[in-house]
Amino acid sequence: MRTMGLDVGSKTVGVAVSDALGWTAQGIETIKIDESAGNFGMKRMKELVKEHNVSSFVVGYPKNMDNSTGPRAEASERYAEMLKAKFGLPAVLWDERLTTMAAERTLIEADVSRKKRKTVIDKMAAVMILQGFLDSKN
């Protein structure tokens, strides 16, 4: 059984999964969604849950630096509730402050082009969210 980590935005969801032992996170893909049109990528999510034998979710929770929550955090809460309802699996909200910036910095240091960074940043942020969660458990 594996844990799936998600970096939820309004246009994309970065996806990562843990290894079978729950030690490491690997980036899988970025799912295109359209929050304003009510398309949350659940069809693709269902395929990934089955393919990777997922038993739980960790959803990035973008709190403000003062620990308050705003519209994006509320969107993550709704997405986590959707996952629970659709799959009947636990979904934990995980503080993701600064993960996208850290992912961007890592990709810049690895000399990844701006165009390529744009295509992988959400997946990389999902890896960082999930790895933080996994590290806290071990």
PDB file of C-alpha atoms in Angstrom:
ATOM      1  CA  MET A   1       0.000   0.000   0.000  1.00  0.00           C
ATOM      2  CA  ARG A   2       1.299   3.409  -0.978  1.00  0.00           C
ATOM      3  CA  THR A   3       0.623   7.008  -0.056  1.00  0.00           C
ATOM      4  CA  MET A   4      -0.120   9.539  -2.789  1.00  0.00           C
ATOM      5  CA  GLY A   5       1.051  13.128  -2.358  1.00  0.00           C
ATOM      6  CA  LEU A   6      -0.759  15.929  -4.185  1.00  0.00           C
ATOM      7  CA  ASP A   7       0.062  19.564  -4.904  1.00  0.00           C
ATOM      8  CA  VAL A   8      -3.337  21.009  -5.815  1.00  0.00           C
ATOM      9  CA  GLY A   9      -3.641  24.171  -7.879  1.00  0.00           C
ATOM     10  CA  SER A  10      -6.484  25.703  -9.868  1.00  0.00           C
ATOM     11  CA  LYS A  11      -5.156  24.384 -13.207  1.00  0.00           C
ATOM     12  CA  THR A  12      -2.966  21.396 -12.279  1.00  0.00           C
ATOM     13  CA  VAL A  13      -2.437  18.739  -9.622  1.00  0.00           C
ATOM     14  CA  GLY A  14       1.112  17.509  -9.100  1.00  0.00           C
ATOM     15  CA  VAL A  15       1.168  13.811  -8.182  1.00  0.00           C
ATOM     16  CA  ALA A  16       3.760  11.764  -6.287  1.00  0.00           C
ATOM     17  CA  VAL A  17       3.605   8.309  -4.690  1.00  0.00           C
ATOM     18  CA  SER A  18       5.607   6.637  -1.971  1.00  0.00           C
ATOM     19  CA  ASP A  19       7.567   3.441  -2.364  1.00  0.00           C
ATOM     20  CA  ALA A  20       5.958   0.322  -0.871  1.00  0.00           C
ATOM     21  CA  LEU A  21       7.802   0.801   2.437  1.00  0.00           C
ATOM     22  CA  GLY A  22       6.762   4.442   2.786  1.00  0.00           C
ATOM     23  CA  TRP A  23      10.306   5.829   2.835  1.00  0.00           C
ATOM     24  CA  THR A  24      10.678   7.749  -0.419  1.00  0.00           C
ATOM     25  CA  ALA A  25       8.480   9.831  -2.708  1.00  0.00           C
ATOM     26  CA  GLN A  26       8.635   9.670  -6.496  1.00  0.00           C
ATOM     27  CA  GLY A  27       6.992  12.140  -8.857  1.00  0.00           C
ATOM     28  CA  ILE A  28       4.441  10.549 -11.184  1.00  0.00           C
ATOM     29  CA  GLU A  29       2.820  13.249 -13.308  1.00  0.00           C
ATOM     30  CA  THR A  30       0.924  16.515 -13.422  1.00  0.00           C
ATOM     31  CA  ILE A  31      -2.806  16.240 -14.054  1.00  0.00           C
ATOM     32  CA  LYS A  32      -4.471  19.132 -15.871  1.00  0.00           C
ATOM     33  CA  ILE A  33      -7.649  20.303 -14.140  1.00  0.00           C
ATOM     34  CA  ASP A  34     -10.026  23.247 -14.465  1.00  0.00           C
ATOM     35  CA  GLU A  35     -11.221  24.233 -11.025  1.00  0.00           C
ATOM     36  CA  SER A  36     -13.571  26.927 -12.361  1.00  0.00           C
ATOM     37  CA  ALA A  37     -15.318  24.384 -14.637  1.00  0.00           C
ATOM     38  CA  GLY A  38     -15.570  21.739 -11.895  1.00  0.00           C
ATOM     39  CA  ASN A  39     -13.084  19.373 -13.581  1.00  0.00           C
ATOM     40  CA  PHE A  40     -10.869  18.024 -10.802  1.00  0.00           C
ATOM     41  CA  GLY A  41      -9.139  15.195 -12.673  1.00  0.00           C
ATOM     42  CA  MET A  42     -10.909  12.433 -10.751  1.00  0.00           C
ATOM     43  CA  LYS A  43     -10.991  10.069 -13.739  1.00  0.00           C
ATOM     44  CA  ARG A  44      -7.197  10.121 -14.028  1.00  0.00           C
ATOM     45  CA  MET A  45      -6.860  10.071 -10.243  1.00  0.00           C
ATOM     46  CA  LYS A  46      -8.922   6.851 -10.146  1.00  0.00           C
ATOM     47  CA  GLU A  47      -6.562   5.239 -12.669  1.00  0.00           C
ATOM     48  CA  LEU A  48      -3.485   6.276 -10.666  1.00  0.00           C
ATOM     49  CA  VAL A  49      -4.955   5.106  -7.338  1.00  0.00           C
ATOM     50  CA  LYS A  50      -5.583   1.674  -8.836  1.00  0.00           C
ATOM     51  CA  GLU A  51      -2.276   1.485 -10.734  1.00  0.00           C
ATOM     52  CA  HIS A  52      -0.170   2.394  -7.682  1.00  0.00           C
ATOM     53  CA  ASN A  53      -2.246   0.592  -5.037  1.00  0.00           C
ATOM     54  CA  VAL A  54      -2.801   3.799  -3.060  1.00  0.00           C
ATOM     55  CA  SER A  55      -4.123   3.490   0.480  1.00  0.00           C
ATOM     56  CA  SER A  56      -4.051   7.154   1.578  1.00  0.00           C
ATOM     57  CA  PHE A  57      -3.551  10.713   0.349  1.00  0.00           C
ATOM     58  CA  VAL A  58      -1.453  13.637   1.551  1.00  0.00           C
ATOM     59  CA  VAL A  59      -2.760  16.909   0.159  1.00  0.00           C
ATOM     60  CA  GLY A  60      -0.579  20.010   0.257  1.00  0.00           C
ATOM     61  CA  TYR A  61      -2.111  22.643   2.524  1.00  0.00           C
ATOM     62  CA  PRO A  62      -0.895  26.113   1.529  1.00  0.00           C
ATOM     63  CA  LYS A  63      -1.209  28.067   4.748  1.00  0.00           C
ATOM     64  CA  ASN A  64      -0.138  31.684   4.906  1.00  0.00           C
ATOM     65  CA  MET A  65       3.125  32.533   6.622  1.00  0.00           C
ATOM     66  CA  ASP A  66       1.160  33.798   9.652  1.00  0.00           C
ATOM     67  CA  ASN A  67      -0.481  30.328   9.905  1.00  0.00           C
ATOM     68  CA  SER A  68      -3.855  31.591   8.663  1.00  0.00           C
ATOM     69  CA  THR A  69      -5.709  30.007   5.762  1.00  0.00           C
ATOM     70  CA  GLY A  70      -6.864  31.635   2.559  1.00  0.00           C
ATOM     71  CA  PRO A  71      -8.723  30.645  -0.613  1.00  0.00           C
ATOM     72  CA  ARG A  72      -6.070  28.156  -1.832  1.00  0.00           C
ATOM     73  CA  ALA A  73      -5.997  26.367   1.543  1.00  0.00           C
ATOM     74  CA  GLU A  74      -9.793  26.164   1.450  1.00  0.00           C
ATOM     75  CA  ALA A  75      -9.590  24.708  -2.082  1.00  0.00           C
ATOM     76  CA  SER A  76      -7.174  22.053  -0.765  1.00  0.00           C
ATOM     77  CA  GLU A  77      -9.601  21.240   2.052  1.00  0.00           C
ATOM     78  CA  ARG A  78     -12.394  20.742  -0.505  1.00  0.00           C
ATOM     79  CA  TYR A  79     -10.143  18.584  -2.706  1.00  0.00           C
ATOM     80  CA  ALA A  80      -9.211  16.381   0.279  1.00  0.00           C
ATOM     81  CA  GLU A  81     -12.908  15.950   1.109  1.00  0.00           C
ATOM     82  CA  MET A  82     -13.608  15.023  -2.516  1.00  0.00           C
ATOM     83  CA  LEU A  83     -10.887  12.355  -2.400  1.00  0.00           C
ATOM     84  CA  LYS A  84     -12.262  10.896   0.841  1.00  0.00           C
ATOM     85  CA  ALA A  85     -15.780  10.742  -0.605  1.00  0.00           C
ATOM     86  CA  LYS A  86     -14.757   9.287  -3.975  1.00  0.00           C
ATOM     87  CA  PHE A  87     -12.208   6.702  -2.825  1.00  0.00           C
ATOM     88  CA  GLY A  88     -13.121   6.023   0.812  1.00  0.00           C
ATOM     89  CA  LEU A  89      -9.459   6.533   1.766  1.00  0.00           C
ATOM     90  CA  PRO A  90      -7.935   8.849   4.369  1.00  0.00           C
ATOM     91  CA  ALA A  91      -6.681  12.236   3.159  1.00  0.00           C
ATOM     92  CA  VAL A  92      -4.334  14.251   5.381  1.00  0.00           C
ATOM     93  CA  LEU A  93      -3.674  17.956   4.869  1.00  0.00           C
ATOM     94  CA  TRP A  94       0.069  18.694   5.067  1.00  0.00           C
ATOM     95  CA  ASP A  95       1.557  22.158   5.529  1.00  0.00           C
ATOM     96  CA  GLU A  96       3.233  22.943   2.231  1.00  0.00           C
ATOM     97  CA  ARG A  97       4.494  26.462   2.876  1.00  0.00           C
ATOM     98  CA  LEU A  98       7.436  27.243   0.625  1.00  0.00           C
ATOM     99  CA  THR A  99       7.492  23.855  -1.162  1.00  0.00           C
ATOM    100  CA  THR A 100       6.863  25.335  -4.602  1.00  0.00           C
ATOM    101  CA  MET A 101       9.628  27.886  -4.024  1.00  0.00           C
ATOM    102  CA  ALA A 102      11.969  25.125  -2.821  1.00  0.00           C
ATOM    103  CA  ALA A 103      11.097  23.012  -5.856  1.00  0.00           C
ATOM    104  CA  GLU A 104      11.771  25.975  -8.158  1.00  0.00           C
ATOM    105  CA  ARG A 105      15.130  26.647  -6.470  1.00  0.00           C
ATOM    106  CA  THR A 106      16.124  22.972  -6.789  1.00  0.00           C
ATOM    107  CA  LEU A 107      15.266  22.951 -10.491  1.00  0.00           C
ATOM    108  CA  ILE A 108      17.162  26.205 -11.095  1.00  0.00           C
ATOM    109  CA  GLU A 109      20.223  24.813  -9.291  1.00  0.00           C
ATOM    110  CA  ALA A 110      19.973  21.722 -11.514  1.00  0.00           C
ATOM    111  CA  ASP A 111      20.057  24.099 -14.522  1.00  0.00           C
ATOM    112  CA  VAL A 112      16.612  23.030 -15.761  1.00  0.00           C
ATOM    113  CA  SER A 113      15.319  25.430 -18.416  1.00  0.00           C
ATOM    114  CA  ARG A 114      12.451  27.784 -17.590  1.00  0.00           C
ATOM    115  CA  LYS A 115      10.186  25.986 -20.101  1.00  0.00           C
ATOM    116  CA  LYS A 116      10.968  22.545 -18.607  1.00  0.00           C
ATOM    117  CA  ARG A 117      10.584  23.852 -15.020  1.00  0.00           C
ATOM    118  CA  LYS A 118       7.047  24.972 -15.832  1.00  0.00           C
ATOM    119  CA  THR A 119       6.092  21.428 -16.841  1.00  0.00           C
ATOM    120  CA  VAL A 120       7.540  19.678 -13.767  1.00  0.00           C
ATOM    121  CA  ILE A 121       7.242  22.186 -10.905  1.00  0.00           C
ATOM    122  CA  ASP A 122       3.915  20.865  -9.568  1.00  0.00           C
ATOM    123  CA  LYS A 123       5.100  17.259  -9.675  1.00  0.00           C
ATOM    124  CA  MET A 124       8.304  18.269  -7.853  1.00  0.00           C
ATOM    125  CA  ALA A 125       6.274  20.158  -5.225  1.00  0.00           C
ATOM    126  CA  ALA A 126       4.122  17.022  -4.728  1.00  0.00           C
ATOM    127  CA  VAL A 127       7.317  15.019  -4.120  1.00  0.00           C
ATOM    128  CA  MET A 128       8.459  17.551  -1.491  1.00  0.00           C
ATOM    129  CA  ILE A 129       5.047  17.530   0.225  1.00  0.00           C
ATOM    130  CA  LEU A 130       4.941  13.737   0.348  1.00  0.00           C
ATOM    131  CA  GLN A 131       8.590  13.352   1.386  1.00  0.00           C
ATOM    132  CA  GLY A 132       8.060  15.800   4.268  1.00  0.00           C
ATOM    133  CA  PHE A 133       5.093  13.755   5.417  1.00  0.00           C
ATOM    134  CA  LEU A 134       6.983  10.445   5.085  1.00  0.00           C
ATOM    135  CA  ASP A 135      10.006  11.820   6.957  1.00  0.00           C
ATOM    136  CA  SER A 136       7.772  12.869   9.844  1.00  0.00           C
ATOM    137  CA  LYS A 137       6.490   9.271  10.154  1.00  0.00           C
ATOM    138  CA  ASN A 138       9.913   7.541  10.162  1.00  0.00           C
TER     139      ASN A 138
END
